[in-house]
Amino acid sequence: MRLLKHLRSRSRLNNNEGSTKPPVRIESDDTTWKSWKKPDPTAPFTTELLQELLTYVCPHTKDDSLLTCDASMSDGGCMLCDMKDLAQCALVNSQWAEAASNLLYHNIRIDAVHYCHREEELAMRRRRPSFIGRHGDYKDPPQKRLQLFCRTVRENRALASRVQYLKISYMTREGSMSDLARIISVLRNLRFVDLPDALYGGDSSADILKEEIQRCTELRQMKYMSGAEGNFESLAHLGQWKNLEALELSHLAVESSTVVQVLASLGSLQHLKMEDLQLLDDTFFTTSLSNPSLPPVTNMALQDIPNITVAGLVEYLSQTHAGESLATLSLRNTGILPAGVPQILSAAPRLFKLQIMESVSRVHPSAKTPTLASRSLRILHYEISNTNSSSPQGLQKPADSYYTYLSNSILSGSLPSLSDLYALSPTLPTLLLPAPQPALTSGTSTRTGAVPPPLALNRFPPLNLYTKSVSEMEWQLTIIVPPTVADRRGSVITVGPESLLTESPLSPGWRNKGRESVMVGNGFGGFLAVPSPNDSAIPGSPRRKKKQDLDSWMG
């Protein structure tokens, strides 16, 4: 049969060769010929408008924050896939290429993995066997991306001049200092880059990287850790980074006068974070002929500095423009006690966020302390814990008196703009709900001129209260609605743990299973799964793998 089919096909070919048709000729003036190319609707758009539209394809290109790669991750998206889509938009035409390249090389991210299903597919491809090895040739994808980026910016200086933010994952920047030095050598307009800890600590292994980063005069953020005291002192004399906006000092053994001289030379400083500076005291805030004044900052964070007091901080805030500029203040394990918070609020009239975390051993002196009062404060972290976990039976714990003082301040109406409150007290919601107001009796009528009882003066806006017992647990959200004319009793709505507000943190096996499972607390902030007797397979429980499961897993 196959031989006959072969002979038949040969005969058909011979017949077709004998009867060839002449080619169809298309006249140039044929009116039926039309161009397949359609008009571009984005042709009238300007480059700025097209860039604004392309930011919706890759949202992180608008991120001009001075946060690290891990801290600036966007929720619910994959940054690597967004950059891939933006790169494909650059292939449309020359107009799109110009707009997309300006965004694509403005903020570069070298993430460790894809935050989507594509990472599983790529991992399977990388483990595909080859003639080199049974499990394939292992390559570090982030390091490979960094090397490709290095080749691109070194070959094209026009693209290198557009890079202003370079954010690299932790493991990649720690193991690729040589590649990072070659990249920074051509990025003269760089404003932020994730650097390894060896550079922050003044290690000799990062000397080449240090020389290259000093040539980036537009840098906006720098950090100094233990061992980099000499580099920090030279910052005031060299003045290579006049535009620094964020500075972080950690575990430095420097005097207060040295810190003041360096900070006074940074006129653009906005964010200041100091951690574990044991030699720092109140002379850091004072101003004299030999000691210049500190520049006004927007955000200040002080942690593990026991020698500063509330008197020194208030003296700094009383200076010109210092108190008006401060918007965020964080105090953790310092010499500033929670009883001095009212003085800080009065000295900083535009304070937006305040965070204080302290351990106390004595009760709050509420009789000598005025209430917390601020018209601008909206976010308050009031995390007060007991120094000694055990207290005599029958006595009130010292931390409870601080939360009683806090509730009295809120109910008095002295914090009218407060919208979010974080506290380490599970009983605080019951303290913030005032007593129910008396209702009108049935015999009372408005026609007789009877005046209803006045509403209590405990007026404050609806409050989102986040509470937990210890710092290791998860925040419990409670929405407190104060009494109004329509609702004279108010309400307290307990939503639950913050992770359960949406189903995205849950694994796929638990989603849409509200009627098939029971969530029971285990006493440590987590939940225990109580299986139903009718369920044969619960996520997380061992089961026997069948052949069809293995086939589906293999794809």
Coordinates of C-alpha atoms in Angstrom, one line a residue:
M1 CA 0.0 0.0 0.0
R2 CA 2.8 2.4 0.8
L3 CA 4.5 1.7 -2.6
L4 CA 1.3 2.5 -4.5
K5 CA 0.9 5.8 -2.5
H6 CA 4.4 6.7 -3.4
L7 CA 4.0 6.1 -7.1
R8 CA 0.7 8.0 -7.1
S9 CA 2.3 11.0 -5.5
R10 CA 5.1 11.0 -8.0
S11 CA 2.6 11.0 -10.9
R12 CA 0.8 14.0 -9.4
L13 CA 4.0 15.9 -9.2
N14 CA 4.8 15.3 -12.8
N15 CA 1.3 16.4 -13.9
N16 CA 1.6 19.6 -11.9
E17 CA 4.9 20.5 -13.4
G18 CA 3.5 20.3 -16.9
S19 CA 0.5 22.6 -16.2
T20 CA 2.0 25.6 -14.4
K21 CA -0.1 28.7 -14.2
P22 CA 1.4 32.1 -14.8
P23 CA 1.9 34.3 -11.7
V24 CA -0.7 36.8 -10.8
R25 CA 0.4 40.4 -11.5
I26 CA -0.7 43.1 -9.1
E27 CA -0.9 46.5 -10.7
S28 CA 0.5 49.5 -8.8
D29 CA -2.6 51.5 -9.5
D30 CA -5.0 48.8 -8.2
T31 CA -7.6 50.5 -6.0
T32 CA -8.4 47.3 -4.1
W33 CA -4.8 47.2 -2.6
K34 CA -4.8 48.6 0.9
S35 CA -2.1 48.8 3.5
W36 CA -2.3 46.4 6.4
K37 CA -0.8 48.9 8.8
K38 CA -3.4 50.6 11.0
P39 CA -2.9 54.1 12.4
D40 CA -1.2 54.3 15.9
P41 CA -3.6 55.9 18.4
T42 CA -0.7 56.8 20.7
A43 CA 1.1 58.8 18.0
P44 CA -0.2 62.2 19.3
F45 CA 0.9 61.4 22.9
T46 CA 3.9 63.2 24.3
T47 CA 6.8 61.3 25.9
E48 CA 5.8 62.4 29.4
L49 CA 2.2 61.2 28.9
L50 CA 3.4 57.9 27.5
Q51 CA 5.7 57.5 30.4
E52 CA 2.9 58.0 32.8
L53 CA 0.8 55.4 31.1
L54 CA 3.7 52.9 31.1
T55 CA 4.1 53.3 34.9
Y56 CA 1.0 51.2 35.3
V57 CA 2.8 48.4 33.5
C58 CA 5.7 48.5 35.9
P59 CA 4.6 50.4 39.1
H60 CA 7.9 50.1 41.0
T61 CA 9.6 52.5 38.4
K62 CA 7.9 55.4 40.4
D63 CA 9.5 54.2 43.6
D64 CA 12.0 56.9 44.6
S65 CA 12.2 55.9 48.3
L66 CA 15.5 55.2 50.0
L67 CA 14.5 51.7 51.2
T68 CA 16.4 48.5 50.5
C69 CA 15.4 45.9 48.0
D70 CA 13.7 43.7 50.6
A71 CA 11.9 46.6 52.3
S72 CA 10.5 48.2 49.1
M73 CA 8.8 45.1 47.6
S74 CA 5.3 45.8 46.3
D75 CA 2.4 43.8 47.5
G76 CA 0.6 41.5 45.1
G77 CA 3.0 41.8 42.2
C78 CA 6.1 40.4 40.6
M79 CA 8.7 43.1 39.9
L80 CA 10.8 40.9 37.6
C81 CA 7.7 40.2 35.4
D82 CA 6.7 43.9 35.4
M83 CA 10.2 44.8 34.1
K84 CA 9.9 42.1 31.4
D85 CA 6.6 43.5 30.3
L86 CA 8.0 47.0 30.2
A87 CA 11.0 45.8 28.1
Q88 CA 8.6 44.3 25.6
C89 CA 6.7 47.6 25.4
A90 CA 10.0 49.2 24.2
L91 CA 9.8 47.0 21.0
V92 CA 6.6 48.6 19.7
N93 CA 8.2 51.6 18.0
S94 CA 10.8 54.4 18.5
Q95 CA 8.4 56.6 20.5
W96 CA 7.6 53.8 22.9
A97 CA 11.3 52.8 23.1
E98 CA 12.3 56.2 24.3
A99 CA 9.6 56.4 27.0
A100 CA 10.1 52.8 28.2
S101 CA 13.9 53.1 28.4
N102 CA 13.6 56.2 30.6
L103 CA 11.5 54.2 33.0
L104 CA 13.3 50.9 32.6
Y105 CA 16.7 52.3 33.6
H106 CA 15.5 54.7 36.2
N107 CA 15.0 52.2 39.0
I108 CA 16.7 48.8 38.6
R109 CA 15.8 45.8 40.7
I110 CA 17.8 42.6 40.9
D111 CA 15.4 40.4 42.9
A112 CA 16.4 36.9 44.0
V113 CA 13.3 35.1 42.6
H114 CA 10.1 35.7 40.7
Y115 CA 7.2 36.4 43.1
C116 CA 4.7 34.5 40.9
H117 CA 4.1 31.1 39.4
R118 CA 6.8 31.7 36.8
E119 CA 9.5 30.9 39.4
E120 CA 8.4 27.2 39.6
E121 CA 8.5 26.9 35.9
L122 CA 12.0 28.4 35.7
A123 CA 13.3 26.2 38.5
M124 CA 12.1 23.1 36.7
R125 CA 14.0 24.2 33.6
R126 CA 17.1 24.9 35.5
R127 CA 17.1 21.4 37.0
R128 CA 16.6 19.8 33.6
P129 CA 19.3 17.1 33.0
S130 CA 22.0 17.8 30.5
F131 CA 25.2 16.1 29.3
I132 CA 27.2 18.1 31.9
G133 CA 25.4 16.6 34.9
R134 CA 22.4 14.7 36.0
H135 CA 20.8 17.7 37.6
G136 CA 21.9 20.3 35.1
D137 CA 24.4 23.1 35.3
Y138 CA 23.6 25.2 38.4
K139 CA 23.6 29.0 37.8
D140 CA 22.8 31.7 40.2
P141 CA 20.0 33.7 38.4
P142 CA 20.4 37.0 40.4
Q143 CA 24.1 37.0 39.9
K144 CA 23.7 36.3 36.2
R145 CA 21.2 39.2 35.9
L146 CA 23.7 41.5 37.7
Q147 CA 26.4 40.5 35.2
L148 CA 24.2 41.2 32.2
F149 CA 23.3 44.5 33.6
C150 CA 27.0 45.3 34.2
R151 CA 27.7 44.5 30.5
T152 CA 24.8 46.7 29.4
V153 CA 25.7 49.9 31.3
R154 CA 29.5 49.6 30.5
E155 CA 28.8 49.3 26.8
N156 CA 26.1 52.0 26.7
R157 CA 27.0 55.1 28.7
A158 CA 23.7 56.8 27.7
L159 CA 21.7 54.2 29.5
A160 CA 24.1 54.3 32.4
S161 CA 23.4 58.0 32.9
R162 CA 19.7 57.3 33.4
V163 CA 20.2 54.9 36.3
Q164 CA 19.4 56.6 39.7
Y165 CA 18.3 53.7 41.9
L166 CA 19.9 50.3 42.0
K167 CA 18.3 47.8 44.4
I168 CA 19.8 44.4 44.9
S169 CA 18.8 41.5 47.1
Y170 CA 21.0 40.8 50.2
M171 CA 22.7 37.6 49.1
T172 CA 23.5 38.9 45.7
R173 CA 25.2 42.1 46.8
E174 CA 27.1 40.3 49.5
G175 CA 28.7 37.9 47.0
S176 CA 29.2 40.2 44.0
M177 CA 31.3 43.1 45.3
S178 CA 33.6 43.0 42.2
D179 CA 30.7 43.2 39.8
L180 CA 29.0 45.9 41.9
A181 CA 32.2 48.0 41.8
R182 CA 32.4 47.8 38.0
I183 CA 28.7 48.8 37.7
I184 CA 29.0 51.8 40.1
S185 CA 32.1 53.1 38.2
V186 CA 29.9 54.1 35.3
L187 CA 26.8 55.2 37.2
R188 CA 27.6 58.9 38.0
N189 CA 24.0 59.9 38.6
L190 CA 23.3 57.2 41.2
R191 CA 21.2 58.3 44.2
F192 CA 20.6 55.0 46.0
V193 CA 22.3 51.6 45.9
D194 CA 22.2 48.5 48.1
L195 CA 25.7 48.0 49.4
P196 CA 27.2 45.1 51.3
D197 CA 27.8 45.2 55.0
A198 CA 31.6 45.1 54.5
L199 CA 31.5 48.6 53.1
Y200 CA 29.3 49.9 55.9
G201 CA 31.6 48.4 58.5
G202 CA 34.8 49.8 56.9
D203 CA 36.3 46.4 56.0
S204 CA 39.4 46.4 53.8
S205 CA 37.9 43.9 51.4
A206 CA 35.5 46.7 50.2
D207 CA 38.2 49.4 49.5
I208 CA 37.8 49.3 45.7
L209 CA 34.0 49.6 46.1
K210 CA 34.5 52.4 48.6
E211 CA 36.6 54.4 46.0
E212 CA 34.0 54.0 43.4
I213 CA 31.1 54.9 45.6
Q214 CA 32.8 58.1 46.7
R215 CA 32.7 59.4 43.1
C216 CA 28.9 59.3 43.1
T217 CA 28.3 62.8 44.3
E218 CA 24.5 62.5 44.0
L219 CA 24.2 59.8 46.6
R220 CA 21.2 60.3 48.9
Q221 CA 21.6 57.5 51.6
M222 CA 24.6 56.1 53.6
K223 CA 25.1 53.9 56.6
Y224 CA 28.0 53.5 59.0
M225 CA 28.4 50.5 61.3
S226 CA 30.9 49.4 63.9
G227 CA 34.4 49.7 62.6
A228 CA 33.7 52.6 60.2
E229 CA 34.4 55.4 62.8
G230 CA 37.2 56.8 60.6
N231 CA 35.1 56.9 57.5
F232 CA 32.4 58.7 59.4
E233 CA 34.7 61.4 60.7
S234 CA 36.1 62.0 57.3
L235 CA 32.6 62.8 56.0
A236 CA 32.8 66.2 57.5
H237 CA 36.1 67.1 55.9
L238 CA 35.8 65.5 52.5
G239 CA 32.3 66.6 51.8
Q240 CA 31.8 64.2 48.9
W241 CA 28.1 63.7 49.6
K242 CA 26.5 67.1 50.1
N243 CA 23.1 65.9 49.1
L244 CA 22.7 63.1 51.6
E245 CA 19.1 62.9 52.8
A246 CA 19.2 59.7 54.9
L247 CA 21.9 58.7 57.4
E248 CA 22.0 55.6 59.6
L249 CA 24.5 55.2 62.5
S250 CA 24.8 51.9 64.2
H251 CA 27.1 50.7 67.0
L252 CA 29.6 53.6 66.5
A253 CA 32.1 54.5 69.3
V254 CA 32.1 58.3 68.6
E255 CA 31.7 61.3 70.8
S256 CA 28.6 63.6 70.6
S257 CA 30.7 66.5 69.3
T258 CA 31.9 64.4 66.4
V259 CA 28.4 63.4 65.5
V260 CA 27.2 67.0 65.6
Q261 CA 30.1 68.2 63.4
V262 CA 29.3 65.6 60.7
L263 CA 25.5 66.2 60.8
A264 CA 26.0 70.0 60.6
S265 CA 27.8 69.6 57.3
L266 CA 24.9 67.8 55.7
G267 CA 22.4 70.6 54.8
S268 CA 20.0 68.3 53.0
L269 CA 19.6 65.7 55.8
Q270 CA 16.0 64.6 56.3
H271 CA 16.1 61.1 57.8
L272 CA 18.3 60.3 60.8
K273 CA 18.5 56.9 62.5
M274 CA 20.9 56.2 65.4
E275 CA 21.2 52.9 67.2
D276 CA 23.4 51.8 70.1
L277 CA 25.6 54.9 70.4
Q278 CA 26.7 54.5 74.0
L279 CA 28.7 57.8 74.1
L280 CA 25.9 60.0 72.9
D281 CA 24.3 62.2 75.6
D282 CA 22.3 65.5 75.9
T283 CA 25.3 67.6 74.6
F284 CA 24.3 66.2 71.2
F285 CA 21.2 68.4 71.3
T286 CA 22.7 71.6 72.9
T287 CA 24.0 74.5 70.8
S288 CA 27.1 76.5 71.8
L289 CA 29.9 78.5 70.2
S290 CA 32.1 75.4 69.8
N291 CA 29.2 73.0 69.1
P292 CA 27.2 73.8 65.9
S293 CA 23.5 73.2 65.9
L294 CA 21.8 70.1 64.4
P295 CA 20.0 70.6 61.1
P296 CA 16.2 70.2 61.2
V297 CA 15.1 66.7 60.1
T298 CA 11.8 65.2 59.1
N299 CA 12.2 61.6 60.5
M300 CA 14.3 60.8 63.6
A301 CA 14.8 57.3 65.1
L302 CA 16.7 56.8 68.4
Q303 CA 17.3 53.2 69.7
D304 CA 19.4 51.9 72.6
I305 CA 20.8 55.3 73.6
P306 CA 20.4 55.4 77.3
N307 CA 22.2 58.7 78.1
I308 CA 19.7 61.1 76.3
T309 CA 16.8 62.6 78.2
V310 CA 13.6 64.4 77.4
A311 CA 15.1 67.7 78.4
G312 CA 17.8 67.5 75.7
L313 CA 15.3 66.5 73.0
V314 CA 12.8 69.3 73.9
E315 CA 15.7 71.8 73.8
Y316 CA 16.5 70.7 70.2
L317 CA 12.8 70.9 69.2
S318 CA 12.5 74.4 70.6
Q319 CA 15.1 75.6 68.1
T320 CA 14.1 77.5 65.0
H321 CA 12.5 75.2 62.3
A322 CA 13.5 72.0 64.2
G323 CA 10.1 71.4 65.9
E324 CA 8.2 72.5 62.8
S325 CA 10.0 70.1 60.6
L326 CA 9.8 66.9 62.6
A327 CA 7.0 64.6 61.3
T328 CA 8.1 61.1 62.5
L329 CA 9.8 60.3 65.8
S330 CA 10.7 56.8 67.1
L331 CA 12.1 56.2 70.6
R332 CA 13.1 52.7 71.7
N333 CA 15.0 51.8 74.9
T334 CA 16.3 55.4 75.5
G335 CA 16.5 57.6 78.5
I336 CA 13.3 59.4 77.4
L337 CA 10.6 58.0 79.7
P338 CA 6.9 57.7 78.5
A339 CA 6.0 60.3 81.1
G340 CA 7.9 62.9 79.0
V341 CA 5.8 62.3 75.9
P342 CA 3.4 65.3 76.6
Q343 CA 6.4 67.7 76.5
I344 CA 7.5 66.3 73.1
L345 CA 4.1 66.6 71.6
S346 CA 3.8 70.2 72.7
A347 CA 7.3 71.0 71.2
A348 CA 6.6 69.3 67.9
P349 CA 3.3 70.8 66.6
R350 CA 3.4 69.0 63.2
L351 CA 4.3 65.5 64.5
F352 CA 2.4 62.9 62.3
K353 CA 3.7 59.6 63.7
L354 CA 5.1 58.8 67.2
Q355 CA 6.6 55.4 68.2
I356 CA 7.7 54.8 71.8
M357 CA 8.7 51.4 73.1
E358 CA 9.9 51.2 76.7
S359 CA 10.0 48.8 79.6
V360 CA 8.9 50.2 82.9
S361 CA 9.2 49.1 86.5
R362 CA 7.1 51.8 88.2
V363 CA 3.6 53.1 87.8
H364 CA 2.8 56.2 85.7
P365 CA 2.8 59.5 87.7
S366 CA -0.5 60.5 86.2
A367 CA -1.2 63.1 88.9
K368 CA 1.8 65.2 87.9
T369 CA 1.6 64.6 84.1
P370 CA -0.7 66.4 81.7
T371 CA -2.7 64.4 79.2
L372 CA -1.4 63.6 75.7
A373 CA -2.4 66.5 73.5
S374 CA -1.7 66.9 69.8
R375 CA -3.8 68.1 66.9
S376 CA -1.5 66.6 64.2
L377 CA -0.8 63.1 65.6
R378 CA -2.4 60.4 63.5
I379 CA -0.4 57.2 64.2
L380 CA 0.8 56.3 67.7
H381 CA 2.8 53.2 68.7
Y382 CA 2.5 53.1 72.5
E383 CA 4.2 49.8 73.3
I384 CA 4.9 49.8 77.1
S385 CA 5.9 46.5 78.7
N386 CA 6.8 45.5 82.2
T387 CA 10.5 45.1 83.2
N388 CA 9.6 42.1 85.4
S389 CA 7.1 39.7 83.9
S390 CA 6.0 38.5 87.4
S391 CA 4.4 40.8 89.9
P392 CA 3.0 40.2 93.4
Q393 CA -0.5 38.7 93.4
G394 CA -3.2 41.3 93.7
L395 CA -1.1 44.3 92.6
Q396 CA -1.6 46.2 89.4
K397 CA 1.2 45.8 86.9
P398 CA 3.1 49.1 86.1
A399 CA 2.4 48.9 82.4
D400 CA -1.4 48.9 83.1
S401 CA -1.2 52.4 84.6
Y402 CA 0.3 53.7 81.4
Y403 CA -2.5 52.3 79.3
T404 CA -5.1 53.8 81.7
Y405 CA -3.4 57.1 81.3
L406 CA -3.5 56.7 77.5
S407 CA -7.2 55.8 77.5
N408 CA -8.0 58.9 79.6
S409 CA -6.1 61.1 77.1
I410 CA -8.0 59.7 74.1
L411 CA -11.4 60.0 75.8
S412 CA -10.7 63.6 76.8
G413 CA -10.6 64.5 73.1
S414 CA -7.0 65.9 73.2
L415 CA -6.0 63.7 70.3
P416 CA -8.6 64.6 67.7
S417 CA -6.7 63.4 64.6
L418 CA -5.6 60.0 65.9
S419 CA -6.6 57.2 63.6
D420 CA -4.3 54.3 64.2
L421 CA -3.1 53.1 67.6
Y422 CA -0.7 50.2 68.4
A423 CA -0.5 49.0 72.0
L424 CA 0.7 46.0 74.0
S425 CA -2.5 45.7 76.0
P426 CA -5.4 43.3 75.1
T427 CA -7.7 45.1 77.6
L428 CA -7.3 48.6 76.0
P429 CA -10.5 48.3 73.8
T430 CA -12.7 48.0 76.9
L431 CA -11.1 51.1 78.4
L432 CA -11.7 53.2 75.3
L433 CA -15.4 52.5 75.0
P434 CA -17.3 54.9 77.3
A435 CA -20.2 54.0 79.4
P436 CA -23.6 53.9 77.6
Q437 CA -25.5 57.1 77.5
P438 CA -29.0 57.2 79.0
A439 CA -31.8 57.0 76.5
L440 CA -34.9 59.1 76.3
T441 CA -37.9 57.7 78.4
S442 CA -41.1 56.9 76.7
G443 CA -43.0 59.7 78.5
T444 CA -40.6 62.4 77.3
S445 CA -41.7 64.3 74.3
T446 CA -40.0 67.0 72.3
R447 CA -43.3 68.9 72.0
T448 CA -43.3 69.7 75.7
G449 CA -39.8 71.3 75.3
A450 CA -38.0 68.6 77.2
V451 CA -34.3 68.7 76.5
P452 CA -32.6 65.3 76.0
P453 CA -29.7 64.5 78.2
P454 CA -26.4 66.0 76.9
L455 CA -24.0 63.6 75.2
A456 CA -20.8 63.0 77.1
L457 CA -17.7 65.0 76.0
N458 CA -15.8 61.8 75.2
R459 CA -15.6 62.6 71.5
F460 CA -12.9 61.2 69.2
P461 CA -12.9 60.0 65.6
P462 CA -13.2 56.3 64.8
L463 CA -10.1 54.5 65.9
N464 CA -8.3 51.5 64.4
L465 CA -6.8 49.8 67.5
Y466 CA -4.1 47.1 67.1
T467 CA -3.4 45.2 70.3
K468 CA -1.5 42.1 71.4
S469 CA -0.2 40.7 74.6
V470 CA 3.5 40.2 73.7
S471 CA 5.6 41.5 70.9
E472 CA 6.0 38.0 69.3
M473 CA 2.2 37.7 68.7
E474 CA 0.2 39.1 65.8
W475 CA -1.7 42.4 65.9
Q476 CA -5.4 42.1 66.7
L477 CA -7.5 44.8 65.0
T478 CA -10.4 46.4 66.8
I479 CA -12.4 49.2 65.3
I480 CA -13.7 51.6 68.0
V481 CA -16.6 53.9 67.0
P482 CA -17.4 56.5 69.7
P483 CA -20.9 57.5 70.7
T484 CA -22.8 59.9 68.4
V485 CA -26.1 61.5 68.4
A486 CA -27.6 58.7 66.3
D487 CA -25.8 55.9 68.2
R488 CA -25.4 57.0 71.9
R489 CA -23.7 53.8 72.9
G490 CA -20.9 53.5 70.4
S491 CA -19.5 50.2 69.3
V492 CA -16.4 48.0 69.3
I493 CA -15.9 45.8 66.3
T494 CA -13.2 43.1 66.7
V495 CA -12.0 42.1 63.2
G496 CA -9.4 39.6 64.2
P497 CA -5.7 39.1 63.4
E498 CA -4.3 41.3 60.7
S499 CA -3.2 38.3 58.5
L500 CA -6.8 37.1 58.3
L501 CA -8.2 40.3 56.9
T502 CA -7.5 39.0 53.4
E503 CA -7.1 35.5 52.2
S504 CA -3.9 36.2 50.3
P505 CA -1.6 35.1 53.2
L506 CA -3.3 31.8 53.4
S507 CA -2.2 28.8 51.3
P508 CA -4.4 27.9 48.3
G509 CA -5.7 24.7 50.1
W510 CA -7.3 26.8 52.9
R511 CA -9.0 29.4 50.7
N512 CA -12.8 29.3 50.4
K513 CA -12.9 26.6 53.1
G514 CA -14.6 28.6 55.8
R515 CA -17.3 26.0 56.5
E516 CA -14.9 23.0 56.3
S517 CA -12.4 24.1 59.0
V518 CA -12.3 25.6 62.4
M519 CA -9.6 28.1 63.5
V520 CA -8.5 27.7 67.1
G521 CA -5.8 29.7 68.8
N522 CA -2.8 27.9 70.2
G523 CA -2.0 30.6 72.8
F524 CA 1.1 31.9 71.0
G525 CA -0.5 33.9 68.2
G526 CA -1.0 31.0 65.8
F527 CA -4.0 28.8 65.1
L528 CA -4.6 25.0 65.3
A529 CA -6.5 23.2 62.5
V530 CA -9.3 21.0 63.8
P531 CA -10.2 18.6 61.0
S532 CA -13.7 17.5 60.2
P533 CA -14.5 13.8 60.2
N534 CA -15.9 13.9 56.7
D535 CA -12.7 15.4 55.2
S536 CA -10.3 12.9 53.7
A537 CA -7.6 15.4 52.8
I538 CA -6.7 18.5 54.8
P539 CA -3.9 20.8 53.7
G540 CA -0.8 20.0 55.7
S541 CA -1.8 16.4 56.7
P542 CA 0.1 13.4 55.3
R543 CA -1.6 11.4 52.7
R544 CA -0.8 8.6 50.3
K545 CA 0.3 9.8 46.9
K546 CA -1.5 8.2 44.1
K547 CA -0.3 7.7 40.6
Q548 CA -2.4 10.4 39.2
D549 CA -1.0 12.9 41.7
L550 CA 2.5 12.0 40.5
D551 CA 1.6 12.4 36.9
S552 CA 0.1 15.9 37.5
W553 CA 3.2 16.9 39.5
M554 CA 5.4 15.9 36.7
G555 CA 3.4 18.0 34.3

